[in-house]
Short mmCIF file of C-alpha atoms in Angstrom, two decimals:
data_model
loop_
_atom_site.label_atom_id
_atom_site.label_comp_id
_atom_site.label_asym_id
_atom_site.label_seq_id
_atom_site.Cartn_x
_atom_site.Cartn_y
_atom_site.Cartn_z
CA MET A 6 46.89 55.10 98.44
CA ARG A 7 47.00 57.00 94.92
CA TRP A 8 50.21 58.03 93.85
CA TRP A 9 50.17 61.78 94.18
CA VAL A 10 48.67 61.59 98.05
CA PHE A 11 52.15 59.71 98.28
CA VAL A 12 54.30 62.13 96.83
CA TYR A 13 52.37 65.11 98.67
CA ILE A 14 53.32 63.35 101.97
CA ILE A 15 56.65 62.87 101.37
CA GLY A 16 57.39 66.43 100.07
CA LEU A 17 55.30 67.93 103.21
CA ALA A 18 57.43 65.49 105.70
CA SER A 19 60.61 66.54 104.07
CA CYS A 20 59.87 70.14 104.24
CA LEU A 21 59.01 69.89 108.26
CA CYS A 22 62.30 68.11 108.43
CA GLU A 23 64.17 70.68 106.98
CA LYS A 24 65.96 73.27 109.18
CA PRO A 25 65.80 77.03 108.02
CA GLN A 26 69.08 78.82 108.23
CA GLN A 27 69.23 80.70 111.25
CA GLU A 28 71.36 84.26 111.46
CA PRO A 29 74.49 83.77 113.30
CA ALA A 30 74.66 85.34 116.68
CA GLU A 31 77.15 87.88 117.18
CA VAL A 32 79.89 87.04 119.42
CA ALA A 33 81.55 89.23 121.76
CA GLY A 34 83.94 91.95 120.08
CA ILE A 35 82.21 93.67 117.45
CA GLN A 36 82.42 96.72 118.85
CA LEU A 37 86.34 96.70 117.83
CA LEU A 38 85.39 97.06 114.40
CA GLY A 39 83.97 100.01 113.02
CA ALA A 40 83.00 101.33 109.74
CA LEU A 41 84.94 104.03 107.76
CA PRO A 42 83.92 107.61 107.20
CA SER A 43 82.64 108.08 103.90
CA ARG A 44 85.27 111.28 103.41
CA ALA A 45 88.70 111.89 104.71
CA VAL A 46 89.96 114.65 107.28
CA ASP A 47 92.30 117.25 105.98
CA PRO A 48 94.97 118.74 107.97
CA ALA A 49 94.46 122.47 109.19
CA ASN A 50 97.05 123.21 107.37
CA ASN A 51 96.56 121.44 104.01
CA PRO A 52 92.85 121.57 102.81
CA SER A 53 91.84 119.76 99.90
CA THR A 54 90.98 121.74 96.54
CA PRO A 55 90.07 120.12 93.28
CA GLU A 56 93.13 121.94 91.67
CA LYS A 57 95.61 120.80 94.39
CA VAL A 58 94.35 116.97 93.71
CA ALA A 59 95.09 117.51 90.17
CA LEU A 60 98.30 118.68 90.57
CA GLY A 61 99.31 116.15 93.32
CA ARG A 62 98.05 113.68 90.48
CA LEU A 63 100.31 114.74 87.97
CA LEU A 64 103.06 114.55 90.23
CA PHE A 65 102.50 110.90 91.68
CA TYR A 66 102.62 109.83 88.07
CA ASP A 67 105.41 112.16 86.97
CA PRO A 68 109.10 110.62 87.26
CA ILE A 69 110.49 113.88 87.33
CA LEU A 70 110.52 113.37 91.21
CA SER A 71 113.22 110.63 90.78
CA GLY A 72 117.14 110.94 90.68
CA ASP A 73 117.47 109.19 87.29
CA ARG A 74 113.73 110.19 85.97
CA ASP A 75 112.96 106.55 85.65
CA VAL A 76 110.71 106.22 88.58
CA ALA A 77 107.27 107.69 89.75
CA CYS A 78 105.51 107.08 92.81
CA ALA A 79 103.02 105.01 90.75
CA THR A 80 105.74 102.68 89.56
CA CYS A 81 105.50 100.96 92.48
CA HIS A 82 101.50 101.86 93.74
CA LEU A 83 99.62 101.09 90.63
CA PRO A 84 96.11 101.71 90.98
CA GLU A 85 94.96 98.33 89.32
CA PHE A 86 96.93 96.98 92.77
CA ASN A 87 94.95 99.35 95.01
CA TYR A 88 97.78 101.42 94.83
CA ALA A 89 99.95 98.88 95.78
CA GLU A 90 101.76 96.09 93.43
CA PHE A 91 101.77 92.45 93.12
CA LEU A 92 105.71 92.00 94.24
CA GLU A 93 107.19 90.68 97.38
CA THR A 94 109.42 93.68 97.67
CA SER A 95 109.85 96.38 94.99
CA ILE A 96 112.20 97.06 92.39
CA GLY A 97 112.56 100.98 92.11
CA VAL A 98 115.55 102.50 90.62
CA ASN A 99 116.90 100.92 87.43
CA GLY A 100 114.16 99.20 87.21
CA GLN A 101 112.34 98.27 83.90
CA GLY A 102 108.67 96.54 83.38
CA SER A 103 105.43 96.62 85.24
CA GLY A 104 103.88 94.40 87.94
CA THR A 105 105.19 90.72 88.00
CA LYS A 106 107.36 91.72 84.80
CA ARG A 107 109.29 94.42 86.27
CA HIS A 108 113.00 93.67 86.63
CA PHE A 109 116.58 95.21 87.27
CA LYS A 110 118.19 96.80 84.02
CA LEU A 111 121.60 95.40 83.68
CA PRO A 112 124.31 96.16 84.95
CA ASN A 113 122.57 96.54 88.35
CA ASP A 114 123.98 97.90 91.91
CA ILE A 115 120.52 98.86 93.21
CA PRO A 116 118.86 96.69 95.52
CA PHE A 117 115.39 95.69 96.01
CA THR A 118 113.61 98.13 98.12
CA LYS A 119 113.55 97.10 102.03
CA ARG A 120 109.81 96.15 102.46
CA ASN A 121 106.74 95.21 100.79
CA ALA A 122 104.87 98.12 98.91
CA GLN A 123 101.93 99.37 101.28
CA ALA A 124 98.78 100.29 99.70
CA VAL A 125 98.01 104.25 99.32
CA LEU A 126 94.44 103.22 99.14
CA ASN A 127 92.72 104.52 102.36
CA ALA A 128 96.02 105.46 103.86
CA ALA A 129 94.08 108.82 104.48
CA PHE A 130 92.36 106.87 107.46
CA ASN A 131 95.90 105.49 109.02
CA GLY A 132 95.38 105.74 112.69
CA ILE A 133 91.82 106.42 113.09
CA GLU A 134 89.94 104.88 115.95
CA ASN A 135 86.28 104.27 116.89
CA ASN A 136 84.43 107.33 118.22
CA LYS A 137 87.60 109.45 118.50
CA ALA A 138 88.38 112.75 117.02
CA TYR A 139 91.08 112.15 113.89
CA GLN A 140 94.01 113.91 113.37
CA ALA A 141 95.20 113.41 109.73
CA GLU A 142 98.56 115.15 110.68
CA MET A 143 99.42 112.18 113.24
CA ALA A 144 98.52 109.29 111.22
CA PRO A 145 101.23 106.73 111.51
CA MET A 146 102.96 105.61 108.19
CA PHE A 147 105.25 103.05 106.86
CA TRP A 148 105.93 99.83 108.30
CA ASP A 149 107.87 100.91 111.13
CA ASN A 150 105.73 104.01 112.05
CA ARG A 151 108.79 106.27 110.97
CA ALA A 152 106.50 109.13 109.56
CA LYS A 153 103.31 111.09 110.64
CA GLY A 154 100.95 112.03 108.02
CA LEU A 155 100.88 112.06 104.39
CA GLU A 156 102.68 115.10 104.40
CA GLU A 157 105.77 113.89 105.88
CA GLN A 158 105.40 110.36 104.44
CA ALA A 159 105.45 112.07 100.70
CA LEU A 160 108.98 112.76 100.50
CA LEU A 161 110.65 110.17 102.17
CA PRO A 162 110.60 107.76 99.25
CA ILE A 163 112.07 109.99 96.60
CA LYS A 164 115.23 110.65 99.37
CA THR A 165 115.66 107.00 99.83
CA LEU A 166 118.43 105.71 97.37
CA GLU A 167 116.64 102.39 96.22
CA GLU A 168 113.17 103.76 96.02
CA MET A 169 113.50 106.79 93.75
CA ARG A 170 116.43 108.66 94.10
CA GLY A 171 119.54 106.68 93.04
CA ARG A 172 123.02 107.07 93.07
CA GLN A 173 123.49 110.23 90.98
CA TYR A 174 122.71 112.77 94.09
CA SER A 175 122.95 112.25 97.36
CA GLU A 176 119.72 112.24 100.32
CA GLU A 177 120.81 116.00 101.12
CA GLU A 178 120.85 116.82 97.53
CA ILE A 179 117.98 114.97 95.88
CA LEU A 180 115.00 117.29 96.83
CA PRO A 181 116.78 120.46 95.57
CA GLU A 182 117.46 118.84 92.55
CA VAL A 183 113.59 118.17 91.96
CA LEU A 184 112.63 121.32 92.91
CA ARG A 185 115.32 123.19 90.45
CA ARG A 186 113.13 120.70 87.91
CA LEU A 187 109.66 121.69 89.09
CA ARG A 188 110.50 125.13 88.57
CA LYS A 189 112.03 125.08 85.33
CA ASN A 190 109.09 123.63 83.90
CA PRO A 191 106.39 126.56 83.09
CA ILE A 192 103.53 124.02 83.49
CA TYR A 193 104.43 122.84 86.91
CA GLN A 194 105.65 126.51 87.99
CA GLY A 195 102.16 128.22 86.94
CA GLN A 196 100.15 125.20 88.58
CA PHE A 197 102.14 125.51 91.89
CA GLU A 198 101.63 129.44 91.57
CA SER A 199 97.89 128.71 90.96
CA VAL A 200 97.32 126.38 93.86
CA PHE A 201 99.58 127.85 96.49
CA GLY A 202 99.91 131.60 95.58
CA SER A 203 102.78 133.50 93.54
CA GLU A 204 103.32 136.03 96.13
CA SER A 205 106.66 134.17 96.71
CA GLU A 206 108.14 131.06 95.59
CA ALA A 207 105.57 128.53 95.49
CA VAL A 208 107.64 125.29 94.56
CA THR A 209 109.04 124.66 97.85
CA GLU A 210 109.62 120.94 99.46
CA GLN A 211 106.50 121.87 101.79
CA ASN A 212 104.20 122.53 98.82
CA LEU A 213 105.47 119.55 96.98
CA ALA A 214 104.50 117.51 100.07
CA LYS A 215 101.12 119.12 100.74
CA ALA A 216 100.49 118.45 96.88
CA LEU A 217 101.15 114.79 97.02
CA ALA A 218 99.33 114.43 100.28
CA CYS A 219 96.20 115.94 99.08
CA TYR A 220 96.02 113.53 95.94
CA GLU A 221 96.65 110.36 98.09
CA ARG A 222 94.05 111.55 100.73
CA SER A 223 91.79 111.30 97.98
CA LEU A 224 92.35 107.75 97.51
CA ILE A 225 89.77 106.19 99.37
CA ALA A 226 87.33 103.19 99.49
CA PRO A 227 84.67 103.67 102.26
CA ASN A 228 82.09 101.93 101.43
CA SER A 229 82.65 97.94 101.24
CA ARG A 230 80.05 95.49 102.22
CA PHE A 231 81.16 95.26 105.47
CA ASP A 232 80.82 99.12 105.94
CA GLN A 233 77.25 98.85 104.72
CA TYR A 234 76.62 96.29 107.25
CA MET A 235 78.05 98.03 110.30
CA ARG A 236 75.57 100.91 109.00
CA GLY A 237 72.84 98.94 109.38
CA ASP A 238 72.06 96.82 106.59
CA SER A 239 71.96 93.30 107.66
CA MET A 240 71.63 91.99 104.48
CA ALA A 241 75.06 93.06 103.23
CA LEU A 242 76.44 90.12 104.65
CA SER A 243 75.73 86.84 103.62
CA LEU A 244 75.32 84.14 106.53
CA GLY A 245 78.46 82.48 105.74
CA GLU A 246 80.42 85.87 106.04
CA LYS A 247 78.82 86.73 109.20
CA GLU A 248 79.68 83.08 110.27
CA GLY A 249 83.52 84.07 109.42
CA MET A 250 82.87 87.76 110.86
CA ASN A 251 82.20 85.70 114.40
CA LEU A 252 85.37 83.80 113.61
CA PHE A 253 87.64 86.28 113.04
CA LEU A 254 86.33 87.90 116.62
CA LYS A 255 86.35 84.72 118.42
CA MET A 256 90.08 83.85 117.13
CA GLY A 257 91.38 86.88 118.72
CA CYS A 258 92.26 88.75 115.31
CA ALA A 259 90.51 91.83 116.34
CA GLN A 260 93.09 92.40 119.22
CA CYS A 261 95.34 93.95 116.93
CA HIS A 262 93.44 94.23 113.35
CA SER A 263 90.59 96.49 115.04
CA GLY A 264 88.95 99.92 114.44
CA PRO A 265 87.75 100.96 110.77
CA MET A 266 90.78 100.26 109.14
CA PHE A 267 91.21 97.08 110.94
CA SER A 268 94.56 97.79 112.35
CA ASP A 269 95.48 99.30 116.03
CA TYR A 270 98.67 100.82 113.96
CA LYS A 271 101.09 99.35 116.77
CA LEU A 272 104.19 97.64 116.33
CA HIS A 273 104.22 93.69 117.11
CA THR A 274 106.95 91.14 117.00
CA LEU A 275 105.58 87.84 114.81
CA GLY A 276 109.00 86.41 113.74
CA VAL A 277 107.53 86.82 110.08
CA PRO A 278 110.49 85.07 107.69
CA ASP A 279 112.72 87.91 106.04
CA SER A 280 112.48 88.55 102.23
CA LYS A 281 115.62 86.46 100.26
CA ASN A 282 115.88 89.77 97.94
CA ARG A 283 118.11 91.60 100.30
CA ALA A 284 121.06 89.92 102.27
CA GLU A 285 120.57 91.78 105.54
CA SER A 286 117.93 90.59 107.71
CA ASP A 287 115.09 93.18 108.16
CA SER A 288 114.88 94.00 112.19
CA GLY A 289 112.23 96.20 111.93
CA ALA A 290 111.44 99.26 114.45
CA ASN A 291 114.34 99.60 117.34
CA GLY A 292 115.77 96.22 116.29
CA GLN A 293 113.14 94.52 117.66
CA TYR A 294 111.64 92.77 114.78
CA ALA A 295 108.37 94.69 115.42
CA PHE A 296 106.20 95.96 112.12
CA ARG A 297 102.94 97.81 112.33
CA THR A 298 99.80 96.10 111.80
CA PRO A 299 98.47 96.17 108.75
CA SER A 300 95.31 97.23 107.52
CA LEU A 301 93.01 94.39 106.32
CA ARG A 302 91.08 96.67 103.82
CA ASN A 303 90.94 95.76 99.98
CA LEU A 304 93.28 92.61 100.22
CA ARG A 305 92.05 91.24 97.03
CA PHE A 306 94.53 92.91 94.71
CA THR A 307 97.16 93.66 97.68
CA ALA A 308 99.06 90.21 97.88
CA PRO A 309 101.61 88.82 98.58
CA PHE A 310 101.29 89.82 102.64
CA MET A 311 103.32 91.12 105.36
CA HIS A 312 106.25 93.66 105.49
CA SER A 313 108.71 91.01 103.63
CA GLY A 314 105.92 89.90 101.46
CA GLN A 315 106.57 86.11 102.08
CA PHE A 316 102.69 84.62 102.22
CA ALA A 317 101.13 84.85 98.86
CA THR A 318 97.65 84.07 99.88
CA LEU A 319 95.47 84.85 102.94
CA GLN A 320 95.08 81.43 103.93
CA GLN A 321 98.82 81.26 104.30
CA VAL A 322 98.57 84.39 106.52
CA LEU A 323 95.92 82.53 108.83
CA LEU A 324 97.99 79.19 108.73
CA PHE A 325 101.05 81.47 110.22
CA TYR A 326 99.17 82.69 112.88
CA GLU A 327 98.30 79.11 113.68
CA ASP A 328 101.74 78.26 113.80
CA ILE A 329 102.31 80.92 116.54
CA ALA A 330 99.75 79.95 118.78
CA GLY A 331 101.38 76.53 118.41
CA GLY A 332 104.74 77.78 119.82
CA LYS A 333 106.53 78.07 116.20
CA VAL A 334 108.94 80.69 115.32
CA LEU A 335 109.65 81.06 111.59
CA ASN A 336 112.14 83.61 111.46
CA PRO A 337 115.17 82.00 113.24
CA ARG A 338 116.62 85.57 114.42
CA VAL A 339 113.73 85.69 116.40
CA LYS A 340 113.65 84.43 119.71
CA PRO A 341 110.12 82.59 121.32
CA GLU A 342 110.01 85.14 124.17
CA GLN A 343 109.96 87.79 121.62
CA ILE A 344 106.65 87.02 119.93
CA ASP A 345 103.82 89.20 120.81
CA THR A 346 101.65 87.52 123.54
CA LEU A 347 98.41 88.77 121.81
CA ALA A 348 99.60 86.47 118.68
CA ARG A 349 100.45 83.65 120.95
CA GLY A 350 97.00 83.74 122.43
CA MET A 351 95.15 83.59 119.34
CA ASP A 352 92.74 80.53 118.63
CA VAL A 353 93.14 79.71 114.79
CA ASN A 354 91.86 76.46 113.82
CA PHE A 355 92.78 74.97 110.27
CA LYS A 356 88.74 74.23 109.59
CA ASP A 357 87.67 77.60 110.22
CA ILE A 358 90.30 79.48 107.97
CA SER A 359 87.96 79.35 104.38
CA ARG A 360 84.96 81.09 106.47
CA VAL A 361 87.36 83.84 107.89
CA VAL A 362 88.84 84.49 104.41
CA GLU A 363 85.22 84.73 103.08
CA PHE A 364 84.63 87.53 105.59
CA LEU A 365 87.93 89.31 104.96
CA GLN A 366 86.17 89.80 100.97
CA THR A 367 83.52 92.20 102.35
CA LEU A 368 86.07 94.39 103.45
CA ASN A 369 86.94 95.12 99.46
CA ASP A 370 85.62 98.17 97.64
CA ASP A 371 86.39 98.51 94.44
CA ASN A 372 84.58 102.08 93.47
CA PHE A 373 87.72 104.42 94.01
CA ASP A 374 89.70 106.81 91.82
CA LYS A 375 92.00 104.85 89.40
CA SER A 376 92.19 107.63 86.64
CA VAL A 377 95.80 108.03 85.02
CA PRO A 378 97.04 110.91 83.38
CA GLU A 379 97.52 110.42 79.67
CA ARG A 380 100.78 112.51 79.78
CA VAL A 381 103.01 114.47 82.73
CA PRO A 382 104.08 118.04 82.21
CA SER A 383 107.86 116.75 82.25
CA GLY A 384 106.92 114.64 78.97
CA LEU A 385 108.60 111.90 80.67
CA PRO A 386 106.56 108.23 80.36
CA VAL A 387 103.75 107.94 82.93
CA LYS A 388 104.44 106.00 85.58
CA GLY A 389 107.95 105.96 84.87
CA ASN A 390 110.02 103.06 82.89
CA ILE A 391 107.37 100.37 82.90
CA GLU A 392 107.76 99.33 79.32
CA ASN A 393 109.31 95.61 79.35
#
């Protein structure tokens, strides 16, 4: 037999033996997931305008809103971290530096913030459900769902001691003081009048909340590869990512991480370990160690995870759920019978974790507004005291 005939036969046999990769069949439960809408819904009493968004952006980056004029909303909600930050729990008042270099100035008597800073990105969709009308004014906010809507959420960090208020003003004094500063600033006074009208006082608590909320509502990332897949582009995900999605569903993750935001926005007790940044234990909503299901959107730059920031990677989060299913409780203050039954019933297997993480990366969309103003009307440092 000639050598080239032999090579041809061997090559043909090899081709015939190779099995083409097949699309994994979708397992039951994909209807629990969903694509995000292309735009956010505004509350009836706070329609979005470009001017209102621009005013809200300036306020978000201006430390004029903090008691000691050293912290802005953007100090702990940075665009490079999907409007969260890479810290276990935040350093607000009396802090210095940014990101992992942020630290308290000395002397210091201000505690760390109570919980991990949640991403502002896509908060405009909090509470959204498949095939249901969305009410922006009812959107659940914070780890314990203590506020509804971005308008109500916007003012609470200003009133919180360790986040923005500091010790110079009481909780009752801080907002009147902030409004006084804004009214004295001709740029802010003029912009508030332009946006909200000048027939009566334009700089009010309600309008401050509306401007901040309107800006935050503009920070969305609704076109991840997963969104494209759910809208009909079957090639948007690789075979491995589709397999990871099926494992995500099969494990039972979507029982809580459901809907377009991959969260049911309900409170669940999981026994997550406390942060060591504060002496007291965080008992969550109603003292039951229950916290809201976090969204899984844009996790690429929002580590560490969970309300206490105790897990540095998604792999660690999934191993934690494997421990729960195996009967382990990592927080000694939580009793086994308190652990959520949905979490106990999950079927997480170590060998599948890498595939699930691969799928979760398809929920990232880096195409969102990251613009930072060059200066703010107060003349204070943009983003607050972030210089090391």
